[in-house]
Structure formats: C-alpha cells, structure tokens
Short mmCIF file of C-alpha atoms in Angstrom, two decimals:
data_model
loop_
_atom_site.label_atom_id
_atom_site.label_comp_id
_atom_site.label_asym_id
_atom_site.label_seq_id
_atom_site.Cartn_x
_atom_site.Cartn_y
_atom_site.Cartn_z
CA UNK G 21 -7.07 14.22 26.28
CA UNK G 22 -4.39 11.46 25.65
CA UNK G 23 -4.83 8.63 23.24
CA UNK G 24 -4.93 8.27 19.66
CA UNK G 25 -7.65 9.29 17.03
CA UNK G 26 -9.49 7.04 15.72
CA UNK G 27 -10.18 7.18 11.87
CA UNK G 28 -12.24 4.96 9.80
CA UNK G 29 -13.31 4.33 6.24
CA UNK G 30 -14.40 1.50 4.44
CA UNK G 31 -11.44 1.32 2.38
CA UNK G 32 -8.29 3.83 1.18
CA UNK G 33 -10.73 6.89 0.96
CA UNK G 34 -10.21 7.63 4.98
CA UNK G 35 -6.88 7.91 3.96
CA UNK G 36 -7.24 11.70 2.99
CA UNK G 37 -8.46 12.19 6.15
CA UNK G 38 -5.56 10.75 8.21
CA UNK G 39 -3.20 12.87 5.83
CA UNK G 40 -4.59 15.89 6.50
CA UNK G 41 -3.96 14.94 10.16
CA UNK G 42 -0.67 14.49 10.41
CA UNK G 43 0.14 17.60 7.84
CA UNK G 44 -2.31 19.38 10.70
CA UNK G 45 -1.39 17.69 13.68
CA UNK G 46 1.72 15.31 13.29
CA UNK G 47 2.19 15.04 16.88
CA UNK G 48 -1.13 13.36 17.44
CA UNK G 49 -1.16 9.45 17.31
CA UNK G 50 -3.94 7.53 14.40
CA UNK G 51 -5.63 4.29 14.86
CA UNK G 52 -7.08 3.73 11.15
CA UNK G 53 -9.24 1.10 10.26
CA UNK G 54 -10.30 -0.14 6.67
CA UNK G 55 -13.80 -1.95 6.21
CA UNK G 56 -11.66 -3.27 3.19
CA UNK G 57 -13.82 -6.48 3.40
CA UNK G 58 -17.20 -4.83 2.76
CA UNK G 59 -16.19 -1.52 0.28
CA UNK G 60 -17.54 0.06 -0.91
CA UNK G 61 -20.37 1.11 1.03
CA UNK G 62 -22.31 3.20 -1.15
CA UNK G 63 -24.78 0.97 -2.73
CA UNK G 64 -25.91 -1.30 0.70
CA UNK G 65 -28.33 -1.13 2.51
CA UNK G 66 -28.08 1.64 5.40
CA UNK G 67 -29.21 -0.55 8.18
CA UNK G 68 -25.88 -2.54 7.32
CA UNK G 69 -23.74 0.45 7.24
CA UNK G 70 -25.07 1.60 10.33
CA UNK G 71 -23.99 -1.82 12.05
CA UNK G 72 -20.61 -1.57 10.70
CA UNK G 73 -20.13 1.79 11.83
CA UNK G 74 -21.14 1.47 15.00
CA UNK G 75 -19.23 -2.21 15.13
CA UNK G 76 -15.69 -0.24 13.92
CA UNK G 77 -16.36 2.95 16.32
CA UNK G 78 -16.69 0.32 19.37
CA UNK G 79 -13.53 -1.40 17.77
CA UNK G 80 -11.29 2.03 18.12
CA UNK G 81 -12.47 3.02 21.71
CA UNK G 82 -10.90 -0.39 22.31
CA UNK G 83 -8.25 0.60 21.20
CA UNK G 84 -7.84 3.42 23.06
CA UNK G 85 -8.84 5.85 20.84
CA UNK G 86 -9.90 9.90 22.40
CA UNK G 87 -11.94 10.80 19.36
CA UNK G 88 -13.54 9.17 16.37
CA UNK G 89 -13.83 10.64 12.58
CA UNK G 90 -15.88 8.96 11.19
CA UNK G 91 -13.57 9.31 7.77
CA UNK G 92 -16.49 7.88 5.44
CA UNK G 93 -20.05 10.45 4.33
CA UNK G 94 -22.09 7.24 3.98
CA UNK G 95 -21.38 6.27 7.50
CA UNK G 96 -21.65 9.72 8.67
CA UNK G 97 -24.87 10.40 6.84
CA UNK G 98 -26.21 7.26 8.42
CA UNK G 99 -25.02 6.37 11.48
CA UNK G 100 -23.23 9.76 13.56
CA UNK G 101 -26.37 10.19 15.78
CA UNK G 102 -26.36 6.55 16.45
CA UNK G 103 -22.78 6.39 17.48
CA UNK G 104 -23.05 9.26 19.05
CA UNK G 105 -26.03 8.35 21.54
CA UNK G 106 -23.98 4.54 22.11
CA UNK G 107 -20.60 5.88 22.66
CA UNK G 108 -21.09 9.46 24.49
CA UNK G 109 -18.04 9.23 26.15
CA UNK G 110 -15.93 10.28 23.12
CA UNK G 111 -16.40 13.25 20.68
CA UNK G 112 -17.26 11.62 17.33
CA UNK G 113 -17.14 13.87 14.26
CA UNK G 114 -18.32 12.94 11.01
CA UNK G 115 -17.78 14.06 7.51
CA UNK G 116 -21.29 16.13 6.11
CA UNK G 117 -21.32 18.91 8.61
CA UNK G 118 -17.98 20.38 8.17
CA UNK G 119 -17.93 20.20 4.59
CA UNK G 120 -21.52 21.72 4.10
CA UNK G 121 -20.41 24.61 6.43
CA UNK G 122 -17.26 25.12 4.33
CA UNK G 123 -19.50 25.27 0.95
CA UNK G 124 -21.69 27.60 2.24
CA UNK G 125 -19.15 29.69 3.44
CA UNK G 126 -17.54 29.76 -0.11
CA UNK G 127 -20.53 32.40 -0.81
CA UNK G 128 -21.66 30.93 -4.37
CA UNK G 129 -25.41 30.21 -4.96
CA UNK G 130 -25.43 26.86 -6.55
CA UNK G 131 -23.38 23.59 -4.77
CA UNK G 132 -22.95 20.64 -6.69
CA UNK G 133 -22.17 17.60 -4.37
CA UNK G 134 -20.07 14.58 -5.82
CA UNK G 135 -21.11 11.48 -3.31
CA UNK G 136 -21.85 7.75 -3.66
CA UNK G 137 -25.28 6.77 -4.71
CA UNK G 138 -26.14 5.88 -1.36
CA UNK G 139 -24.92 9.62 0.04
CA UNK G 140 -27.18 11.08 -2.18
CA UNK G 141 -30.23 8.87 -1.75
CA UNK G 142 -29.59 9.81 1.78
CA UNK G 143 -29.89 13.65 1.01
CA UNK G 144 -27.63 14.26 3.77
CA UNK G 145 -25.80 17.24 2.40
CA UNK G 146 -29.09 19.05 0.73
CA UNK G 147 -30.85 19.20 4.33
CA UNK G 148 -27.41 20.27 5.95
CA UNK G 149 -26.44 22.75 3.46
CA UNK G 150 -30.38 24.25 3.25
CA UNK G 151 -30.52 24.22 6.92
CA UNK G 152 -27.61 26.62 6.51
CA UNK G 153 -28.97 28.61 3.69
CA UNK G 154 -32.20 28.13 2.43
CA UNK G 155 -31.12 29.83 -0.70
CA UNK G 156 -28.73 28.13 -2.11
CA UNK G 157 -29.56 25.53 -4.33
CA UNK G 158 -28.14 21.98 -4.26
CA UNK G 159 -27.64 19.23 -6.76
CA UNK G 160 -26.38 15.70 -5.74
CA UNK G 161 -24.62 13.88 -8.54
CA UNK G 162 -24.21 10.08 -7.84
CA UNK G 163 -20.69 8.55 -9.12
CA UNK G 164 -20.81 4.89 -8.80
CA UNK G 165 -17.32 4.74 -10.70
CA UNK G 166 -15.54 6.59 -8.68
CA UNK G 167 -14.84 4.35 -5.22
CA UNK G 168 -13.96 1.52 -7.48
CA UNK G 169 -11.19 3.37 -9.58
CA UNK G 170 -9.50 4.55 -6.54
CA UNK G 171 -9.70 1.20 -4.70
CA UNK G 172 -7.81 -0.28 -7.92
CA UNK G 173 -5.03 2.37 -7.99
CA UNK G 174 -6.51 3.77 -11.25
CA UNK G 175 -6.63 7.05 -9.70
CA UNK G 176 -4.64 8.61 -13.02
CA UNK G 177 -6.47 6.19 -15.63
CA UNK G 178 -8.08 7.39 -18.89
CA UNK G 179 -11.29 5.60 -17.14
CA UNK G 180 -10.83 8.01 -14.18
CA UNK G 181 -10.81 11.28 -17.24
CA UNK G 182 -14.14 10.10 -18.39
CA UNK G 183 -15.66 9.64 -14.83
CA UNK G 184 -14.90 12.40 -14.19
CA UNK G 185 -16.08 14.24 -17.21
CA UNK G 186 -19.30 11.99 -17.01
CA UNK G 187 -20.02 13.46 -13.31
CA UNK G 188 -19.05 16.76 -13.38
CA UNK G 189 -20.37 17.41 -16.47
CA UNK G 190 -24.45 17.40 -15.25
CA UNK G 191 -23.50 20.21 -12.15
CA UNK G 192 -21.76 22.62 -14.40
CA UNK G 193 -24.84 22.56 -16.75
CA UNK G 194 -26.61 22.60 -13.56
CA UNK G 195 -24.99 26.22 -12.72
CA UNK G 196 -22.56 24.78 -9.91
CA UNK G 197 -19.97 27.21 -8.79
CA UNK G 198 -19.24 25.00 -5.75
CA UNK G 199 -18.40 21.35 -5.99
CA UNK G 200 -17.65 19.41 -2.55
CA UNK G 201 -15.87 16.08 -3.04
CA UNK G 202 -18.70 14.02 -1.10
CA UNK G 203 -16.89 10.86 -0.24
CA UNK G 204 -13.13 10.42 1.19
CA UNK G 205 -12.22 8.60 -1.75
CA UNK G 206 -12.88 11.53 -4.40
CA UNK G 207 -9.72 13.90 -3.32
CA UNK G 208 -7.30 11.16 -4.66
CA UNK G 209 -9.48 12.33 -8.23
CA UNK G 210 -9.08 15.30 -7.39
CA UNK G 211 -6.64 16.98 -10.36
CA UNK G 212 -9.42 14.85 -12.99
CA UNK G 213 -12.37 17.01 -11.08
CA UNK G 214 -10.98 20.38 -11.46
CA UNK G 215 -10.10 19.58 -15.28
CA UNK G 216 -13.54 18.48 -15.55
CA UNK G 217 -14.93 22.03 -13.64
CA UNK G 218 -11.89 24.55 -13.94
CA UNK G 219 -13.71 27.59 -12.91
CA UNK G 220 -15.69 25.67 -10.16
CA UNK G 221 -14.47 25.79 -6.33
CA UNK G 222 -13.45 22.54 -4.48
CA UNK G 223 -14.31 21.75 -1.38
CA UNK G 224 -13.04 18.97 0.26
CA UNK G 225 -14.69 18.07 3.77
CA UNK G 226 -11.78 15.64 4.89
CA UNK G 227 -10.04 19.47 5.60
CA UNK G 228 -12.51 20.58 7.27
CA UNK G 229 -13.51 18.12 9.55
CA UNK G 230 -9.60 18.16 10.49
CA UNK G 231 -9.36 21.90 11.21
CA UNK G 232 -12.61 21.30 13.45
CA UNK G 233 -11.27 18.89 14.69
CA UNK G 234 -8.01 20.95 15.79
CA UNK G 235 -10.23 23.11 17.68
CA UNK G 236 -11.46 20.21 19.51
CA UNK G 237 -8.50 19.23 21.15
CA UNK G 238 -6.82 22.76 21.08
CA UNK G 239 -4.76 22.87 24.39
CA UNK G 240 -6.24 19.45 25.83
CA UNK G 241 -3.73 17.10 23.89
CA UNK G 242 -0.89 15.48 25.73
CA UNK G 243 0.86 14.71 22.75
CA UNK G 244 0.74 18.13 21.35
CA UNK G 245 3.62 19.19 23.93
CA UNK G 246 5.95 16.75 22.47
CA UNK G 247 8.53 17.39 19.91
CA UNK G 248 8.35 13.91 18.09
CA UNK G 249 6.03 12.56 15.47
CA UNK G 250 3.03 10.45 16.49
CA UNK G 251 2.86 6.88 15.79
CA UNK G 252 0.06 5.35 13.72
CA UNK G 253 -1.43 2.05 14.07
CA UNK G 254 -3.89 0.67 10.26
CA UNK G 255 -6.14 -2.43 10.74
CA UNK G 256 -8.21 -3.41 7.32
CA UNK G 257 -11.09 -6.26 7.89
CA UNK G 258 -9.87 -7.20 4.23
CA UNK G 259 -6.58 -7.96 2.70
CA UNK G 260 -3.72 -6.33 4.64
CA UNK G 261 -1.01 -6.76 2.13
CA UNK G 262 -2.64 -5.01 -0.50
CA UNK G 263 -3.49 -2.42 1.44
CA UNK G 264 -0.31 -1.19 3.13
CA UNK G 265 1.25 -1.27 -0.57
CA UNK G 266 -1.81 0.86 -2.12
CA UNK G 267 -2.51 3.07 0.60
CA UNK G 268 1.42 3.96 1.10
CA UNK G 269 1.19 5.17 -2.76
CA UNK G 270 -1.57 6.92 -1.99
CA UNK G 271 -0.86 8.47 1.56
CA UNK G 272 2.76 9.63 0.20
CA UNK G 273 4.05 7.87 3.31
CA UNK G 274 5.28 4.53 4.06
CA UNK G 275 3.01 2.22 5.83
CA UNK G 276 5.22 -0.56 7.39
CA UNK G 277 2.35 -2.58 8.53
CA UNK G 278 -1.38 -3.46 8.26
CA UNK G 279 -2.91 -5.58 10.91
CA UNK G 280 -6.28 -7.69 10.03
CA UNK G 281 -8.89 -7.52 12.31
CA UNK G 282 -12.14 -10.41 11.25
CA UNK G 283 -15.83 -9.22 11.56
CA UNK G 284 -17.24 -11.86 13.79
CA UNK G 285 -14.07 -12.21 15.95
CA UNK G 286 -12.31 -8.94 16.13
CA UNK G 287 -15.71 -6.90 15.11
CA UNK G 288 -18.93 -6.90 15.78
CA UNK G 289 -22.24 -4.89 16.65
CA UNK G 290 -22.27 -3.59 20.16
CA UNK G 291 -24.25 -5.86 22.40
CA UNK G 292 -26.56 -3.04 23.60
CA UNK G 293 -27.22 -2.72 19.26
CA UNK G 294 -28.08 -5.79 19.07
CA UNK G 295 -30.38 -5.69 22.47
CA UNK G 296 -32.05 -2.83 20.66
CA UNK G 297 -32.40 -4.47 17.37
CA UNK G 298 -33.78 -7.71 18.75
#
C-alpha cells in the first residue's frame, strides 16, 4: 500500500491522532485536514456531520490518501458505515470501536465515557461497549466545555480545572473505574482528567485506533522500508494561520505550513450523496 494516511478532525483534536502516528509509524506519510470552519461538531445536526465527513473522506482519496481515520467520534459515530459503503476502495477506520475494545479489555465493571453532547446522544459507545460485554455498565457524560477550551489554547486554564472537575465528577459517583476520553480533543485535557479521577483508568481511543491501524498495513507499506521520516501535508477549511501556530504547540512539532481548502470549491458532498439525498 503506498500513499499517505489520511486523518481528519474538525479542528486540533485529530491532532492526537496524527501524533500517535508518527511516534508509531514515523515513516508513514499524513494528509490532515481540519473542518476548522464548522468546529465543533458536537452539537449539529448529524445529517450535517455526515455530509462533511463523507465531503472530507472524498477530499483525502484525492489526495492520494491509502487509508482514512476518521480522527473525530462524532463523525465516526455517524457517518463510518456511510463512508465506508461510498468509498470501499480504501480501509476507513474510525474512532468508537477501538477505544470500546480497549475499555473492555481494561477488565473493570463500570466505563464512564467523556464525549461531546452529540457522541452521547448518539449512544455510540454504550451499544459498542454492551455488544462487547453485556455486563458492564456504561455512563455517557456530555462536556460541552471541553472542545471549546482546547480550540482556544486554554488547555492548562483554571476554566479547564473546573471542567474537568464538573465532568468527571458525575462518573466517579457513578462507580466508574474506566474513563475513555470520547472525543480527539480530550487527551490535550488529559493531566486535568486524571486529577479529577486519580484512581480511574484512561483510555484514550486515538492509541488504539493507531495500533489497529499498524496491523493494517503491517508488511504492505512501501514507506515502512525506508529509513527517513515521512512527510505530512495539514489543510484546515478555516483559518490556516491560526492553526499551524496552535496546533504546532499542541502537536510538540513544528508545522511549517497549513493550506486552506473552501467548502463549496475545494469540498463538497460526493455527487453519488447528493444523487441519493435528492
């Protein structure tokens, strides 16, 4: 399999995905896009997060991309099987799966899942998780705050403390021994959660979606033979600029440059989604 992998998010949250990668596999090349222009995605409506997934996943096959991660749990809650029926020429992994299979695994008998409202109305990771193990019990916590502090850079804020207090605080009554971090965004909180839930384990999907993702491409990559770093290519639909300063702080890494691709002109549904839709 040659080509890059395709990552998107609709902001910085992705971000913890594509570090993972290249910590995991820094010889593979990332195509990362940003939905900066319509984050965060957790409180619209999941018709319209369905379009843009399926818009940016057409986007990144254009770009030449082998594999898509679809580094986001609303869009993956939402729109995997769509994109996955559209675009069967590519594997597409999404964020829910991997991360219920890794709380599971943790053997405790109560998961609390941190997610955006939308995540939870969804009750993604409560059928995944029971479909797994029907006796473990889940509880979804909601945490509106959370997308917003980290697409502000107030990832260390007092603000951030009490979010995190505020959210926690209802699963460890709740008997939670297991939290998973249920959006990309939440591992750059990450230090502010386990203050919040010191005894509780952390699971954060964006690592295992990676690792399954390793297993994917285990002796099929072209670019795992070579000796040199990959190169990485960021688009944002929103302002480049700001992004490429924010999401170097946060990535640990430069990034040199952001290119802007427009919904409408760069982006848009498929045509055989929009055939479908009417």
């Amino acid at each position: 399999m040659t080509g890059p992998i395709g990552v998107f998010d609709s902001g910085l949250g992705g971000l913890t995905v594509a570090g993972e990668l290249m910590r995991r596999l820094p010889n593979e090349k990332i195509v990362y896009f940003a939905d900066s222009a319509h984050v965060p995605y957790g409180e619209r409506p999941l018709h319209e997060i369905e379009e843009f997934a399926l818009g940016i996943t057409q986007f990144l096959l254009g770009c030449g991309a082998k594999v898509v991660i679809m580094a986001c749990n609303m869009s993956s809650a939402v729109a995997l099987d769509a994109a996955r029926a559209a675009f069967p020429q590519v594997p597409i992994l999404g964020m829910i799966e991997p991360g219920s299979r890794a709380a599971v695994s943790n053997g405790g008998s109560v998961v609390g899942v941190l997610a955006t409202t939308g995540t939870v109305k969804s009750g993604a990771y409560s059928r995944t998780i029971l479909a797994l193990d029907p006796r473990i019990k889940v509880i979804e916590q909601p945490c509106p705050a959370f997308v917003p502090l980290v697409e502000s850079g107030m990832t260390d804020s007092e603000e951030a403390e009490i979010a995190a207090r505020s959210c926690v605080g209802p699963l460890i009554s709740g008997g939670a021994d297991t939290l998973v971090l249920g959006c990309t965004h939440y591992p750059f909180l990450r230090p502010m959660i386990e203050r919040a839930a010191p005894e509780a384990t952390i699971v954060d999907p964006a690592e295992e979606t990676v690792r399954a993702l390793a297993k994917i491409l285990k002796d099929t990559s072209a670019e795992a033979s070579e000796n040199k770093p990959g190169e990485h290519r960021f688009f944002t639909s929103g302002d480049a600029e700001g992004f490429a300063r924010l999401g170097s702080r946060l990535l640990g890494r430069e990034i040199p440059r952001v290119e802007h691709a427009q919904w409408g002109r760069d982006l848009s549904l498929p045509e055989q989604m929009r055939t479908n839709k009417g």
